[in-house]
Each structure stands twice: as structure tokens, then as C-alpha cells.
Amino acid sequence: MAKKGPLPMTRDADKSGDFKRDDHLYDVENAGTISTEQIQGKLEKHGHVVTSWNDIGSVELPSTAVATMYKVGLPSNEAAPTVFKMWFPPGCTIEVHTHACDYTEFILAGSQKVGGKWLYPGDIRIGLANAGYGPLVAGPDGASVLVIFATSDWPAVPLDGNDGSTLGTKELTERFETV
């Protein structure tokens, strides 16, 4: 049997080569920043929400990293997995730390050094709760990563005498954990 190739793309590309958003799937009512409360309300009413990273919004952390996040399912569910998309500018360093739940990290673009190992696009890092790691150092082109935490117990805990100043827990909690 012949191996099938990839399926053709069915969306029209604009002049830049980017694919256009399917507006009939997009929540036009909430164009711009959608709050955690709005996500909660729409999920309770309709059972689903279509949004984007841009609409969810982001926050710049003290380390100059930029983060956005949402919970899988209801934002008020503490057992819900939590998804972060992070951008670390070139040279950005995050201190040694741990998390109270398991997680996985996907390197989307750029490079990131974790402890003594460099990670590149396509690399996946899997971590257990309470197992310290770091420091994290973004490579010369920065690093874009997707991190999925098993629960809402994602807040970073500093280790090795670090003060937590690069972790941004306060900023993240104030921006996204407000249901």
C-alpha cells in the first residue's frame, strides 16, 4: 500500500503566506483581551470557547519573559491542567526552581539551556513534581515554549537559596488566577 502524503491545506493563505483565521469559529464578541471570568462564563453557558493567545493576553514578568496562560476546562477548577505559552528574550535567565505538580515543556522556537543541556525546537522536557531544575537561559534568538502543568499547582517554588524574583508568580497569579 502506498504511503499517503500530508493532507492539502484547505484555508486560503494571505499574501504573507500566513493562514487566515476562520472567522466563523472565532468569538468576535470577545475580540481583544478576554478575561478569566469571561472564559468561565462562556464555558458555563455554552460548554466551549474559541479564542486565541492574543485574546487571552499576556504579562511581562520581572525577568522580561512574557507569559500567557489558560486552564483546560473551567478556570475555577483547581484540578484542571494549566497551559502556558512563554517567550524568553535572548539571554533571559530564570532561577533554579520546582513546581508542586508534574509538567511537560515543548520548545517551539529558539533555544533554551536547562541546567547544562541546550534544548531546540521539537525537544520535549518532561518533569516530575518537586524535582528542581534550572537555571533556564534563553539562547541568542530567545525561546518560545509551551508548558503544560498537570494541575493548577503550577506556581514556581525557588530553590538553592534563590529569592523567586525571576519567577513572576505574583504577576502571573494577579493576571490569570482571578476567578
PDB file of C-alpha atoms in Angstrom:
ATOM      1  CA  MET A   1       0.000   0.000   0.000  1.00  0.00           C
ATOM      2  CA  ALA A   2       1.365   3.400  -0.966  1.00  0.00           C
ATOM      3  CA  LYS A   3       2.147   5.827   1.846  1.00  0.00           C
ATOM      4  CA  LYS A   4      -0.124   8.861   1.741  1.00  0.00           C
ATOM      5  CA  GLY A   5       1.366  12.330   1.883  1.00  0.00           C
ATOM      6  CA  PRO A   6       0.130  15.188   4.045  1.00  0.00           C
ATOM      7  CA  LEU A   7      -3.411  16.384   3.500  1.00  0.00           C
ATOM      8  CA  PRO A   8      -3.704  19.597   1.480  1.00  0.00           C
ATOM      9  CA  MET A   9      -4.378  22.818   3.352  1.00  0.00           C
ATOM     10  CA  THR A  10      -7.941  23.974   2.828  1.00  0.00           C
ATOM     11  CA  ARG A  11      -7.655  27.538   4.076  1.00  0.00           C
ATOM     12  CA  ASP A  12      -6.603  30.382   1.819  1.00  0.00           C
ATOM     13  CA  ALA A  13      -3.240  31.949   2.584  1.00  0.00           C
ATOM     14  CA  ASP A  14      -2.875  35.724   2.566  1.00  0.00           C
ATOM     15  CA  LYS A  15      -0.028  37.474   0.717  1.00  0.00           C
ATOM     16  CA  SER A  16       2.398  36.918   3.609  1.00  0.00           C
ATOM     17  CA  GLY A  17       1.809  33.158   3.438  1.00  0.00           C
ATOM     18  CA  ASP A  18       0.045  33.124   6.807  1.00  0.00           C
ATOM     19  CA  PHE A  19      -3.252  31.337   7.034  1.00  0.00           C
ATOM     20  CA  LYS A  20      -6.310  33.439   7.696  1.00  0.00           C
ATOM     21  CA  ARG A  21      -8.330  32.863  10.823  1.00  0.00           C
ATOM     22  CA  ASP A  22     -11.640  31.065  10.332  1.00  0.00           C
ATOM     23  CA  ASP A  23     -13.885  33.952  11.420  1.00  0.00           C
ATOM     24  CA  HIS A  24     -16.937  31.717  11.778  1.00  0.00           C
ATOM     25  CA  LEU A  25     -15.038  29.841  14.519  1.00  0.00           C
ATOM     26  CA  TYR A  26     -13.746  32.996  16.193  1.00  0.00           C
ATOM     27  CA  ASP A  27     -15.527  34.609  19.135  1.00  0.00           C
ATOM     28  CA  VAL A  28     -15.892  38.096  17.607  1.00  0.00           C
ATOM     29  CA  GLU A  29     -17.831  39.292  20.682  1.00  0.00           C
ATOM     30  CA  ASN A  30     -14.633  38.987  22.706  1.00  0.00           C
ATOM     31  CA  ALA A  31     -12.075  40.340  20.214  1.00  0.00           C
ATOM     32  CA  GLY A  32      -9.271  41.867  22.256  1.00  0.00           C
ATOM     33  CA  THR A  33      -8.406  40.622  25.699  1.00  0.00           C
ATOM     34  CA  ILE A  34     -10.760  38.018  27.181  1.00  0.00           C
ATOM     35  CA  SER A  35     -10.700  37.751  30.955  1.00  0.00           C
ATOM     36  CA  THR A  36     -10.616  34.581  33.011  1.00  0.00           C
ATOM     37  CA  GLU A  37     -14.112  35.496  34.222  1.00  0.00           C
ATOM     38  CA  GLN A  38     -15.386  35.746  30.626  1.00  0.00           C
ATOM     39  CA  ILE A  39     -13.890  32.361  29.799  1.00  0.00           C
ATOM     40  CA  GLN A  40     -15.537  30.885  32.902  1.00  0.00           C
ATOM     41  CA  GLY A  41     -18.931  32.404  31.994  1.00  0.00           C
ATOM     42  CA  LYS A  42     -18.818  31.272  28.359  1.00  0.00           C
ATOM     43  CA  LEU A  43     -17.802  27.747  29.342  1.00  0.00           C
ATOM     44  CA  GLU A  44     -20.619  27.535  31.878  1.00  0.00           C
ATOM     45  CA  LYS A  45     -23.149  28.834  29.335  1.00  0.00           C
ATOM     46  CA  HIS A  46     -22.008  27.190  26.083  1.00  0.00           C
ATOM     47  CA  GLY A  47     -19.616  24.415  27.077  1.00  0.00           C
ATOM     48  CA  HIS A  48     -16.803  25.725  24.854  1.00  0.00           C
ATOM     49  CA  VAL A  49     -14.878  28.877  23.946  1.00  0.00           C
ATOM     50  CA  VAL A  50     -12.879  29.697  20.811  1.00  0.00           C
ATOM     51  CA  THR A  51     -10.190  32.287  21.484  1.00  0.00           C
ATOM     52  CA  SER A  52      -6.500  32.964  20.779  1.00  0.00           C
ATOM     53  CA  TRP A  53      -3.302  33.603  22.692  1.00  0.00           C
ATOM     54  CA  ASN A  54      -3.653  37.255  21.696  1.00  0.00           C
ATOM     55  CA  ASP A  55      -7.180  37.474  23.106  1.00  0.00           C
ATOM     56  CA  ILE A  56      -6.181  35.786  26.362  1.00  0.00           C
ATOM     57  CA  GLY A  57      -3.494  38.422  26.767  1.00  0.00           C
ATOM     58  CA  SER A  58      -0.072  38.267  28.343  1.00  0.00           C
ATOM     59  CA  VAL A  59       2.002  39.708  31.135  1.00  0.00           C
ATOM     60  CA  GLU A  60       5.663  40.689  31.195  1.00  0.00           C
ATOM     61  CA  LEU A  61       7.484  39.169  34.149  1.00  0.00           C
ATOM     62  CA  PRO A  62      10.302  40.819  36.132  1.00  0.00           C
ATOM     63  CA  SER A  63      12.787  38.692  34.147  1.00  0.00           C
ATOM     64  CA  THR A  64      11.399  40.292  30.906  1.00  0.00           C
ATOM     65  CA  ALA A  65       9.902  36.923  29.891  1.00  0.00           C
ATOM     66  CA  VAL A  66       6.363  37.234  28.520  1.00  0.00           C
ATOM     67  CA  ALA A  67       3.712  34.730  29.594  1.00  0.00           C
ATOM     68  CA  THR A  68       0.145  33.861  28.750  1.00  0.00           C
ATOM     69  CA  MET A  69      -1.870  31.008  30.218  1.00  0.00           C
ATOM     70  CA  TYR A  70      -5.221  29.311  30.481  1.00  0.00           C
ATOM     71  CA  LYS A  71      -6.689  26.286  32.209  1.00  0.00           C
ATOM     72  CA  VAL A  72      -8.100  23.295  30.350  1.00  0.00           C
ATOM     73  CA  GLY A  73     -11.793  23.421  31.239  1.00  0.00           C
ATOM     74  CA  LEU A  74     -13.215  25.756  33.862  1.00  0.00           C
ATOM     75  CA  PRO A  75     -10.698  28.309  35.166  1.00  0.00           C
ATOM     76  CA  SER A  76     -12.060  27.777  38.703  1.00  0.00           C
ATOM     77  CA  ASN A  77     -11.205  24.053  38.641  1.00  0.00           C
ATOM     78  CA  GLU A  78      -8.016  23.636  40.697  1.00  0.00           C
ATOM     79  CA  ALA A  79      -7.509  20.117  39.310  1.00  0.00           C
ATOM     80  CA  ALA A  80      -7.534  21.411  35.715  1.00  0.00           C
ATOM     81  CA  PRO A  81      -4.332  21.199  33.671  1.00  0.00           C
ATOM     82  CA  THR A  82      -2.788  24.622  33.072  1.00  0.00           C
ATOM     83  CA  VAL A  83      -1.231  25.635  29.753  1.00  0.00           C
ATOM     84  CA  PHE A  84       1.412  28.372  29.448  1.00  0.00           C
ATOM     85  CA  LYS A  85       2.927  29.890  26.339  1.00  0.00           C
ATOM     86  CA  MET A  86       6.141  31.696  27.227  1.00  0.00           C
ATOM     87  CA  TRP A  87       8.577  33.921  25.350  1.00  0.00           C
ATOM     88  CA  PHE A  88      12.037  34.319  26.845  1.00  0.00           C
ATOM     89  CA  PRO A  89      14.086  37.088  25.176  1.00  0.00           C
ATOM     90  CA  PRO A  90      17.756  36.379  24.334  1.00  0.00           C
ATOM     91  CA  GLY A  91      19.793  35.753  27.472  1.00  0.00           C
ATOM     92  CA  CYS A  92      16.764  35.809  29.791  1.00  0.00           C
ATOM     93  CA  THR A  93      17.594  33.761  32.892  1.00  0.00           C
ATOM     94  CA  ILE A  94      15.116  32.107  35.255  1.00  0.00           C
ATOM     95  CA  GLU A  95      16.479  30.881  38.571  1.00  0.00           C
ATOM     96  CA  VAL A  96      16.572  27.258  39.775  1.00  0.00           C
ATOM     97  CA  HIS A  97      13.085  26.242  40.912  1.00  0.00           C
ATOM     98  CA  THR A  98      10.474  23.493  41.050  1.00  0.00           C
ATOM     99  CA  HIS A  99       6.698  23.056  40.775  1.00  0.00           C
ATOM    100  CA  ALA A 100       4.268  21.134  43.001  1.00  0.00           C
ATOM    101  CA  CYS A 101       2.807  19.196  40.033  1.00  0.00           C
ATOM    102  CA  ASP A 102       4.110  17.271  37.034  1.00  0.00           C
ATOM    103  CA  TYR A 103       4.585  19.187  33.777  1.00  0.00           C
ATOM    104  CA  THR A 104       5.898  18.978  30.240  1.00  0.00           C
ATOM    105  CA  GLU A 105       7.574  21.649  28.130  1.00  0.00           C
ATOM    106  CA  PHE A 106       7.763  21.864  24.326  1.00  0.00           C
ATOM    107  CA  ILE A 107      10.393  24.049  22.693  1.00  0.00           C
ATOM    108  CA  LEU A 108       8.604  25.829  19.830  1.00  0.00           C
ATOM    109  CA  ALA A 109      11.286  28.236  18.580  1.00  0.00           C
ATOM    110  CA  GLY A 110      14.746  29.461  19.516  1.00  0.00           C
ATOM    111  CA  SER A 111      16.777  27.618  22.133  1.00  0.00           C
ATOM    112  CA  GLN A 112      16.871  27.250  25.885  1.00  0.00           C
ATOM    113  CA  LYS A 113      19.544  25.922  28.211  1.00  0.00           C
ATOM    114  CA  VAL A 114      18.172  23.980  31.181  1.00  0.00           C
ATOM    115  CA  GLY A 115      20.916  23.342  33.697  1.00  0.00           C
ATOM    116  CA  GLY A 116      23.741  22.246  31.379  1.00  0.00           C
ATOM    117  CA  LYS A 117      21.676  20.969  28.411  1.00  0.00           C
ATOM    118  CA  TRP A 118      20.598  23.001  25.364  1.00  0.00           C
ATOM    119  CA  LEU A 119      17.102  22.359  24.002  1.00  0.00           C
ATOM    120  CA  TYR A 120      15.900  23.236  20.489  1.00  0.00           C
ATOM    121  CA  PRO A 121      12.600  23.329  18.534  1.00  0.00           C
ATOM    122  CA  GLY A 122      10.918  19.952  18.723  1.00  0.00           C
ATOM    123  CA  ASP A 123      12.565  18.994  22.020  1.00  0.00           C
ATOM    124  CA  ILE A 124      10.241  17.955  24.825  1.00  0.00           C
ATOM    125  CA  ARG A 125      11.144  18.114  28.501  1.00  0.00           C
ATOM    126  CA  ILE A 126       9.068  16.101  30.994  1.00  0.00           C
ATOM    127  CA  GLY A 127       9.308  16.925  34.692  1.00  0.00           C
ATOM    128  CA  LEU A 128       8.007  15.496  37.916  1.00  0.00           C
ATOM    129  CA  ALA A 129       6.562  17.495  40.785  1.00  0.00           C
ATOM    130  CA  ASN A 130       9.086  18.768  43.323  1.00  0.00           C
ATOM    131  CA  ALA A 131      12.104  17.899  41.160  1.00  0.00           C
ATOM    132  CA  GLY A 132      14.196  21.050  40.844  1.00  0.00           C
ATOM    133  CA  TYR A 133      15.712  22.255  37.600  1.00  0.00           C
ATOM    134  CA  GLY A 134      17.482  25.233  36.100  1.00  0.00           C
ATOM    135  CA  PRO A 135      18.609  27.763  35.741  1.00  0.00           C
ATOM    136  CA  LEU A 136      16.812  28.349  32.432  1.00  0.00           C
ATOM    137  CA  VAL A 137      18.734  30.538  29.992  1.00  0.00           C
ATOM    138  CA  ALA A 138      17.285  31.624  26.638  1.00  0.00           C
ATOM    139  CA  GLY A 139      19.593  31.280  23.649  1.00  0.00           C
ATOM    140  CA  PRO A 140      20.762  34.050  21.293  1.00  0.00           C
ATOM    141  CA  ASP A 141      17.402  34.117  19.448  1.00  0.00           C
ATOM    142  CA  GLY A 142      15.316  33.793  22.600  1.00  0.00           C
ATOM    143  CA  ALA A 143      12.994  30.858  23.236  1.00  0.00           C
ATOM    144  CA  SER A 144       9.300  30.259  22.696  1.00  0.00           C
ATOM    145  CA  VAL A 145       7.927  27.364  24.748  1.00  0.00           C
ATOM    146  CA  LEU A 146       4.625  25.716  25.565  1.00  0.00           C
ATOM    147  CA  VAL A 147       4.353  24.295  29.089  1.00  0.00           C
ATOM    148  CA  ILE A 148       1.507  22.098  30.295  1.00  0.00           C
ATOM    149  CA  PHE A 149       1.127  21.570  34.033  1.00  0.00           C
ATOM    150  CA  ALA A 150      -0.887  18.563  35.235  1.00  0.00           C
ATOM    151  CA  THR A 151      -2.955  20.722  37.623  1.00  0.00           C
ATOM    152  CA  SER A 152      -3.347  24.303  38.793  1.00  0.00           C
ATOM    153  CA  ASP A 153      -0.475  23.762  41.230  1.00  0.00           C
ATOM    154  CA  TRP A 154       1.936  25.429  38.767  1.00  0.00           C
ATOM    155  CA  PRO A 155       3.380  28.303  40.844  1.00  0.00           C
ATOM    156  CA  ALA A 156       7.160  28.056  40.858  1.00  0.00           C
ATOM    157  CA  VAL A 157       8.986  27.464  44.124  1.00  0.00           C
ATOM    158  CA  PRO A 158      12.530  28.899  44.274  1.00  0.00           C
ATOM    159  CA  LEU A 159      15.370  26.556  45.252  1.00  0.00           C
ATOM    160  CA  ASP A 160      19.044  26.785  46.213  1.00  0.00           C
ATOM    161  CA  GLY A 161      18.612  29.996  48.204  1.00  0.00           C
ATOM    162  CA  ASN A 162      17.090  31.923  45.278  1.00  0.00           C
ATOM    163  CA  ASP A 163      14.577  34.639  46.151  1.00  0.00           C
ATOM    164  CA  GLY A 164      11.976  33.947  43.432  1.00  0.00           C
ATOM    165  CA  SER A 165      12.477  37.353  41.810  1.00  0.00           C
ATOM    166  CA  THR A 166      12.769  35.931  38.274  1.00  0.00           C
ATOM    167  CA  LEU A 167       9.778  33.575  38.533  1.00  0.00           C
ATOM    168  CA  GLY A 168       6.921  36.093  38.160  1.00  0.00           C
ATOM    169  CA  THR A 169       4.487  34.111  40.310  1.00  0.00           C
ATOM    170  CA  LYS A 170       2.832  37.253  41.695  1.00  0.00           C
ATOM    171  CA  GLU A 171       2.358  38.815  38.247  1.00  0.00           C
ATOM    172  CA  LEU A 172       1.003  35.583  36.751  1.00  0.00           C
ATOM    173  CA  THR A 173      -1.406  34.975  39.623  1.00  0.00           C
ATOM    174  CA  GLU A 174      -2.726  38.557  39.581  1.00  0.00           C
ATOM    175  CA  ARG A 175      -3.289  38.485  35.799  1.00  0.00           C
ATOM    176  CA  PHE A 176      -4.684  34.998  35.255  1.00  0.00           C
ATOM    177  CA  GLU A 177      -5.875  33.459  38.527  1.00  0.00           C
ATOM    178  CA  THR A 178      -8.758  35.793  39.319  1.00  0.00           C
ATOM    179  CA  VAL A 179     -11.941  33.679  39.135  1.00  0.00           C
TER     180      VAL A 179
END
